[in-house]
Amino acid sequence: MPKAFFIDTSLCTACRGCQLACKEWHELPANHTLQRGSHQNPPDLNPNNYKIVRFSEHKDDKGVVSWNFFQDQCRHCVVPPCKEVADMYVEGAILKDDATGAVLYTEKTAQLSAEDAEVVREACPYNIPRRNEETGVLTKCTMCFGRISEGMLPACVKVCPTGTMNFGEREAMLDLANKRLAEVKKTYPNAMLADPDFTSAIYLLTDVPENYYTYAVASASPMDRKRFLAGLAKPLRRVFANLG
Ligand code: SF4
Ligand code: SF4
């Protein structure tokens, strides 16, 4: 049965335990960081951080400030555009495990040229994959595939102390997401679920997506469907050019 994350941002305290647990489980090295005047650190996803907590501050019309936290990671798309594109260059570089729904990047991603890897990256409507420039490997959240295959929770879910991070059967997570949405809407009328039909990381947002992050939902991201199709057409054009 496919699995899914349910990420209830209304409960997050931004402790960043999930970010650290991910790093520890994958034995990823430390990054050199700087004080940038934000708790968001490192500033972006990178080959050593498959998950980061994004911080976003907003003032409404009445001057009330809200602080939104977004636990950014691969959404393990139901039909992953990154895989669709990667398959055109290197078959098997990106896999989708039908049993769990996990989208898995393999060492074969290193066979993608830098240019082709960029096309794969650009196919992601959530701006997730990052290329390790030393090894050439593309990186992102693994759904803790080794852990979930043994019946354990992903590391980020295991450590989350507030109930923000949830993981289980996709249907159960959708039920939980809809139940929480109905509750949260009483306090936050703008509350919504982010792309629940297309992803296996379903977010409950209490505010409009643009008050979280540019790529919080696919429709709000610069990589909309039109650009995704353009990305698909690019490698196809190259294939036809080679045939000609
Ligand atoms: S979120 Fe991006 S990287 Fe993850 S499966 Fe979807 S397209 Fe691929
Ligand atoms: S561990 Fe939970 S509460 Fe802490 S930042 Fe991550 S999602 Fe938020």
PDB file of N, CA, C and O in Angstrom, residues 202-243:
ATOM      1  N   ILE A 202       1.740  15.509   2.076  1.00  0.00           N
ATOM      2  CA  ILE A 202       0.555  16.373   2.061  1.00  0.00           C
ATOM      3  C   ILE A 202       0.673  17.381   3.194  1.00  0.00           C
ATOM      4  O   ILE A 202       0.761  17.001   4.367  1.00  0.00           O
ATOM      5  N   TYR A 203       0.705  18.668   2.848  1.00  0.00           N
ATOM      6  CA  TYR A 203       0.869  19.722   3.845  1.00  0.00           C
ATOM      7  C   TYR A 203      -0.473  20.361   4.173  1.00  0.00           C
ATOM      8  O   TYR A 203      -1.264  20.650   3.270  1.00  0.00           O
ATOM      9  N   LEU A 204      -0.691  20.607   5.457  1.00  0.00           N
ATOM     10  CA  LEU A 204      -1.791  21.467   5.885  1.00  0.00           C
ATOM     11  C   LEU A 204      -1.191  22.845   6.152  1.00  0.00           C
ATOM     12  O   LEU A 204      -0.317  23.002   7.024  1.00  0.00           O
ATOM     13  N   LEU A 205      -1.629  23.844   5.373  1.00  0.00           N
ATOM     14  CA  LEU A 205      -1.160  25.216   5.533  1.00  0.00           C
ATOM     15  C   LEU A 205      -2.262  26.025   6.210  1.00  0.00           C
ATOM     16  O   LEU A 205      -3.439  25.838   5.904  1.00  0.00           O
ATOM     17  N   THR A 206      -1.889  26.931   7.092  1.00  0.00           N
ATOM     18  CA  THR A 206      -2.904  27.763   7.758  1.00  0.00           C
ATOM     19  C   THR A 206      -3.079  29.096   7.047  1.00  0.00           C
ATOM     20  O   THR A 206      -3.964  29.871   7.381  1.00  0.00           O
ATOM     21  N   ASP A 207      -2.227  29.344   6.086  1.00  0.00           N
ATOM     22  CA  ASP A 207      -2.184  30.633   5.405  1.00  0.00           C
ATOM     23  C   ASP A 207      -2.065  30.352   3.904  1.00  0.00           C
ATOM     24  O   ASP A 207      -1.819  29.209   3.498  1.00  0.00           O
ATOM     25  N   VAL A 208      -2.187  31.384   3.083  1.00  0.00           N
ATOM     26  CA  VAL A 208      -2.043  31.170   1.636  1.00  0.00           C
ATOM     27  C   VAL A 208      -0.610  30.710   1.342  1.00  0.00           C
ATOM     28  O   VAL A 208       0.334  31.129   2.026  1.00  0.00           O
ATOM     29  N   PRO A 209      -0.434  29.854   0.322  1.00  0.00           N
ATOM     30  CA  PRO A 209       0.892  29.247   0.087  1.00  0.00           C
ATOM     31  C   PRO A 209       2.010  30.260  -0.090  1.00  0.00           C
ATOM     32  O   PRO A 209       3.134  30.048   0.379  1.00  0.00           O
ATOM     33  N   GLU A 210       1.702  31.398  -0.740  1.00  0.00           N
ATOM     34  CA  GLU A 210       2.774  32.377  -0.990  1.00  0.00           C
ATOM     35  C   GLU A 210       3.314  32.983   0.299  1.00  0.00           C
ATOM     36  O   GLU A 210       4.391  33.572   0.294  1.00  0.00           O
ATOM     37  N   ASN A 211       2.578  32.837   1.413  1.00  0.00           N
ATOM     38  CA  ASN A 211       3.093  33.326   2.694  1.00  0.00           C
ATOM     39  C   ASN A 211       3.968  32.281   3.387  1.00  0.00           C
ATOM     40  O   ASN A 211       4.388  32.490   4.530  1.00  0.00           O
ATOM     41  N   TYR A 212       4.198  31.155   2.708  1.00  0.00           N
ATOM     42  CA  TYR A 212       5.128  30.150   3.218  1.00  0.00           C
ATOM     43  C   TYR A 212       6.421  30.148   2.405  1.00  0.00           C
ATOM     44  O   TYR A 212       7.509  30.356   2.915  1.00  0.00           O
ATOM     45  N   TYR A 213       6.243  29.919   1.073  1.00  0.00           N
ATOM     46  CA  TYR A 213       7.428  29.682   0.250  1.00  0.00           C
ATOM     47  C   TYR A 213       6.964  29.634  -1.201  1.00  0.00           C
ATOM     48  O   TYR A 213       5.872  29.142  -1.502  1.00  0.00           O
ATOM     49  N   THR A 214       7.795  30.112  -2.109  1.00  0.00           N
ATOM     50  CA  THR A 214       7.425  30.185  -3.529  1.00  0.00           C
ATOM     51  C   THR A 214       6.948  28.841  -4.067  1.00  0.00           C
ATOM     52  O   THR A 214       6.034  28.795  -4.878  1.00  0.00           O
ATOM     53  N   TYR A 215       7.606  27.762  -3.631  1.00  0.00           N
ATOM     54  CA  TYR A 215       7.304  26.450  -4.199  1.00  0.00           C
ATOM     55  C   TYR A 215       6.459  25.581  -3.257  1.00  0.00           C
ATOM     56  O   TYR A 215       6.504  24.363  -3.336  1.00  0.00           O
ATOM     57  N   ALA A 216       5.704  26.231  -2.348  1.00  0.00           N
ATOM     58  CA  ALA A 216       4.914  25.444  -1.398  1.00  0.00           C
ATOM     59  C   ALA A 216       3.884  24.567  -2.110  1.00  0.00           C
ATOM     60  O   ALA A 216       3.623  23.436  -1.705  1.00  0.00           O
ATOM     61  N   VAL A 217       3.265  25.091  -3.174  1.00  0.00           N
ATOM     62  CA  VAL A 217       2.364  24.288  -4.001  1.00  0.00           C
ATOM     63  C   VAL A 217       2.826  24.407  -5.450  1.00  0.00           C
ATOM     64  O   VAL A 217       3.388  25.424  -5.846  1.00  0.00           O
ATOM     65  N   ALA A 218       2.548  23.385  -6.235  1.00  0.00           N
ATOM     66  CA  ALA A 218       3.041  23.372  -7.616  1.00  0.00           C
ATOM     67  C   ALA A 218       2.440  24.514  -8.426  1.00  0.00           C
ATOM     68  O   ALA A 218       3.131  25.161  -9.206  1.00  0.00           O
ATOM     69  N   SER A 219       1.146  24.792  -8.206  1.00  0.00           N
ATOM     70  CA  SER A 219       0.488  25.803  -9.032  1.00  0.00           C
ATOM     71  C   SER A 219       1.026  27.206  -8.763  1.00  0.00           C
ATOM     72  O   SER A 219       0.904  28.093  -9.587  1.00  0.00           O
ATOM     73  N   ALA A 220       1.635  27.407  -7.563  1.00  0.00           N
ATOM     74  CA  ALA A 220       2.164  28.731  -7.232  1.00  0.00           C
ATOM     75  C   ALA A 220       3.613  28.877  -7.656  1.00  0.00           C
ATOM     76  O   ALA A 220       4.189  29.940  -7.569  1.00  0.00           O
ATOM     77  N   SER A 221       4.225  27.773  -8.080  1.00  0.00           N
ATOM     78  CA  SER A 221       5.656  27.827  -8.373  1.00  0.00           C
ATOM     79  C   SER A 221       5.890  28.297  -9.803  1.00  0.00           C
ATOM     80  O   SER A 221       5.032  28.135 -10.673  1.00  0.00           O
ATOM     81  N   PRO A 222       7.059  28.877 -10.044  1.00  0.00           N
ATOM     82  CA  PRO A 222       7.372  29.276 -11.414  1.00  0.00           C
ATOM     83  C   PRO A 222       7.395  28.060 -12.349  1.00  0.00           C
ATOM     84  O   PRO A 222       7.201  28.193 -13.545  1.00  0.00           O
ATOM     85  N   MET A 223       7.638  26.855 -11.788  1.00  0.00           N
ATOM     86  CA  MET A 223       7.645  25.653 -12.622  1.00  0.00           C
ATOM     87  C   MET A 223       6.221  25.115 -12.707  1.00  0.00           C
ATOM     88  O   MET A 223       5.836  24.185 -12.021  1.00  0.00           O
ATOM     89  N   ASP A 224       5.391  25.763 -13.475  1.00  0.00           N
ATOM     90  CA  ASP A 224       4.031  25.296 -13.614  1.00  0.00           C
ATOM     91  C   ASP A 224       3.983  24.229 -14.718  1.00  0.00           C
ATOM     92  O   ASP A 224       4.990  23.834 -15.276  1.00  0.00           O
ATOM     93  N   ARG A 225       2.759  23.783 -15.008  1.00  0.00           N
ATOM     94  CA  ARG A 225       2.613  22.675 -15.951  1.00  0.00           C
ATOM     95  C   ARG A 225       3.205  23.021 -17.331  1.00  0.00           C
ATOM     96  O   ARG A 225       3.802  22.183 -17.986  1.00  0.00           O
ATOM     97  N   LYS A 226       3.052  24.303 -17.722  1.00  0.00           N
ATOM     98  CA  LYS A 226       3.539  24.707 -19.041  1.00  0.00           C
ATOM     99  C   LYS A 226       5.057  24.508 -19.139  1.00  0.00           C
ATOM    100  O   LYS A 226       5.576  23.951 -20.096  1.00  0.00           O
ATOM    101  N   ARG A 227       5.744  24.963 -18.074  1.00  0.00           N
ATOM    102  CA  ARG A 227       7.203  24.819 -18.094  1.00  0.00           C
ATOM    103  C   ARG A 227       7.606  23.359 -17.964  1.00  0.00           C
ATOM    104  O   ARG A 227       8.604  22.926 -18.496  1.00  0.00           O
ATOM    105  N   PHE A 228       6.819  22.575 -17.209  1.00  0.00           N
ATOM    106  CA  PHE A 228       7.108  21.153 -17.087  1.00  0.00           C
ATOM    107  C   PHE A 228       7.069  20.485 -18.455  1.00  0.00           C
ATOM    108  O   PHE A 228       7.964  19.744 -18.843  1.00  0.00           O
ATOM    109  N   LEU A 229       6.019  20.809 -19.245  1.00  0.00           N
ATOM    110  CA  LEU A 229       5.905  20.221 -20.577  1.00  0.00           C
ATOM    111  C   LEU A 229       7.038  20.709 -21.476  1.00  0.00           C
ATOM    112  O   LEU A 229       7.581  19.943 -22.277  1.00  0.00           O
ATOM    113  N   ALA A 230       7.425  21.958 -21.305  1.00  0.00           N
ATOM    114  CA  ALA A 230       8.541  22.484 -22.088  1.00  0.00           C
ATOM    115  C   ALA A 230       9.811  21.711 -21.741  1.00  0.00           C
ATOM    116  O   ALA A 230      10.637  21.393 -22.600  1.00  0.00           O
ATOM    117  N   GLY A 231       9.955  21.372 -20.447  1.00  0.00           N
ATOM    118  CA  GLY A 231      11.118  20.592 -20.003  1.00  0.00           C
ATOM    119  C   GLY A 231      11.128  19.214 -20.629  1.00  0.00           C
ATOM    120  O   GLY A 231      12.170  18.682 -21.003  1.00  0.00           O
ATOM    121  N   LEU A 232       9.939  18.615 -20.773  1.00  0.00           N
ATOM    122  CA  LEU A 232       9.842  17.308 -21.419  1.00  0.00           C
ATOM    123  C   LEU A 232      10.214  17.418 -22.898  1.00  0.00           C
ATOM    124  O   LEU A 232      10.872  16.548 -23.450  1.00  0.00           O
ATOM    125  N   ALA A 233       9.777  18.506 -23.524  1.00  0.00           N
ATOM    126  CA  ALA A 233       9.997  18.662 -24.958  1.00  0.00           C
ATOM    127  C   ALA A 233      11.479  18.840 -25.282  1.00  0.00           C
ATOM    128  O   ALA A 233      11.951  18.386 -26.319  1.00  0.00           O
ATOM    129  N   LYS A 234      12.239  19.423 -24.341  1.00  0.00           N
ATOM    130  CA  LYS A 234      13.640  19.737 -24.613  1.00  0.00           C
ATOM    131  C   LYS A 234      14.467  18.481 -24.938  1.00  0.00           C
ATOM    132  O   LYS A 234      15.074  18.411 -26.002  1.00  0.00           O
ATOM    133  N   PRO A 235      14.450  17.454 -24.042  1.00  0.00           N
ATOM    134  CA  PRO A 235      15.201  16.260 -24.390  1.00  0.00           C
ATOM    135  C   PRO A 235      14.670  15.546 -25.625  1.00  0.00           C
ATOM    136  O   PRO A 235      15.439  14.964 -26.396  1.00  0.00           O
ATOM    137  N   LEU A 236      13.328  15.612 -25.825  1.00  0.00           N
ATOM    138  CA  LEU A 236      12.764  14.975 -27.013  1.00  0.00           C
ATOM    139  C   LEU A 236      13.294  15.640 -28.280  1.00  0.00           C
ATOM    140  O   LEU A 236      13.650  14.967 -29.249  1.00  0.00           O
ATOM    141  N   ARG A 237      13.395  16.971 -28.236  1.00  0.00           N
ATOM    142  CA  ARG A 237      13.921  17.691 -29.394  1.00  0.00           C
ATOM    143  C   ARG A 237      15.331  17.226 -29.712  1.00  0.00           C
ATOM    144  O   ARG A 237      15.715  17.048 -30.846  1.00  0.00           O
ATOM    145  N   ARG A 238      16.120  16.990 -28.602  1.00  0.00           N
ATOM    146  CA  ARG A 238      17.501  16.562 -28.790  1.00  0.00           C
ATOM    147  C   ARG A 238      17.555  15.169 -29.443  1.00  0.00           C
ATOM    148  O   ARG A 238      18.357  14.906 -30.317  1.00  0.00           O
ATOM    149  N   VAL A 239      16.636  14.278 -28.991  1.00  0.00           N
ATOM    150  CA  VAL A 239      16.594  12.929 -29.572  1.00  0.00           C
ATOM    151  C   VAL A 239      16.294  13.009 -31.066  1.00  0.00           C
ATOM    152  O   VAL A 239      16.959  12.395 -31.900  1.00  0.00           O
ATOM    153  N   PHE A 240      15.285  13.843 -31.407  1.00  0.00           N
ATOM    154  CA  PHE A 240      14.910  13.961 -32.823  1.00  0.00           C
ATOM    155  C   PHE A 240      16.038  14.589 -33.636  1.00  0.00           C
ATOM    156  O   PHE A 240      16.294  14.194 -34.773  1.00  0.00           O
ATOM    157  N   ALA A 241      16.754  15.544 -33.024  1.00  0.00           N
ATOM    158  CA  ALA A 241      17.882  16.175 -33.731  1.00  0.00           C
ATOM    159  C   ALA A 241      18.957  15.137 -34.029  1.00  0.00           C
ATOM    160  O   ALA A 241      19.527  15.104 -35.124  1.00  0.00           O
ATOM    161  N   ASN A 242      19.200  14.225 -33.048  1.00  0.00           N
ATOM    162  CA  ASN A 242      20.219  13.193 -33.258  1.00  0.00           C
ATOM    163  C   ASN A 242      19.800  12.219 -34.366  1.00  0.00           C
ATOM    164  O   ASN A 242      20.611  11.738 -35.144  1.00  0.00           O
ATOM    165  N   LEU A 243      18.467  11.941 -34.408  1.00  0.00           N
ATOM    166  CA  LEU A 243      17.974  11.030 -35.441  1.00  0.00           C
ATOM    167  C   LEU A 243      18.156  11.652 -36.823  1.00  0.00           C
ATOM    168  O   LEU A 243      18.488  10.974 -37.794  1.00  0.00           O
TER     169      LEU A 243
END
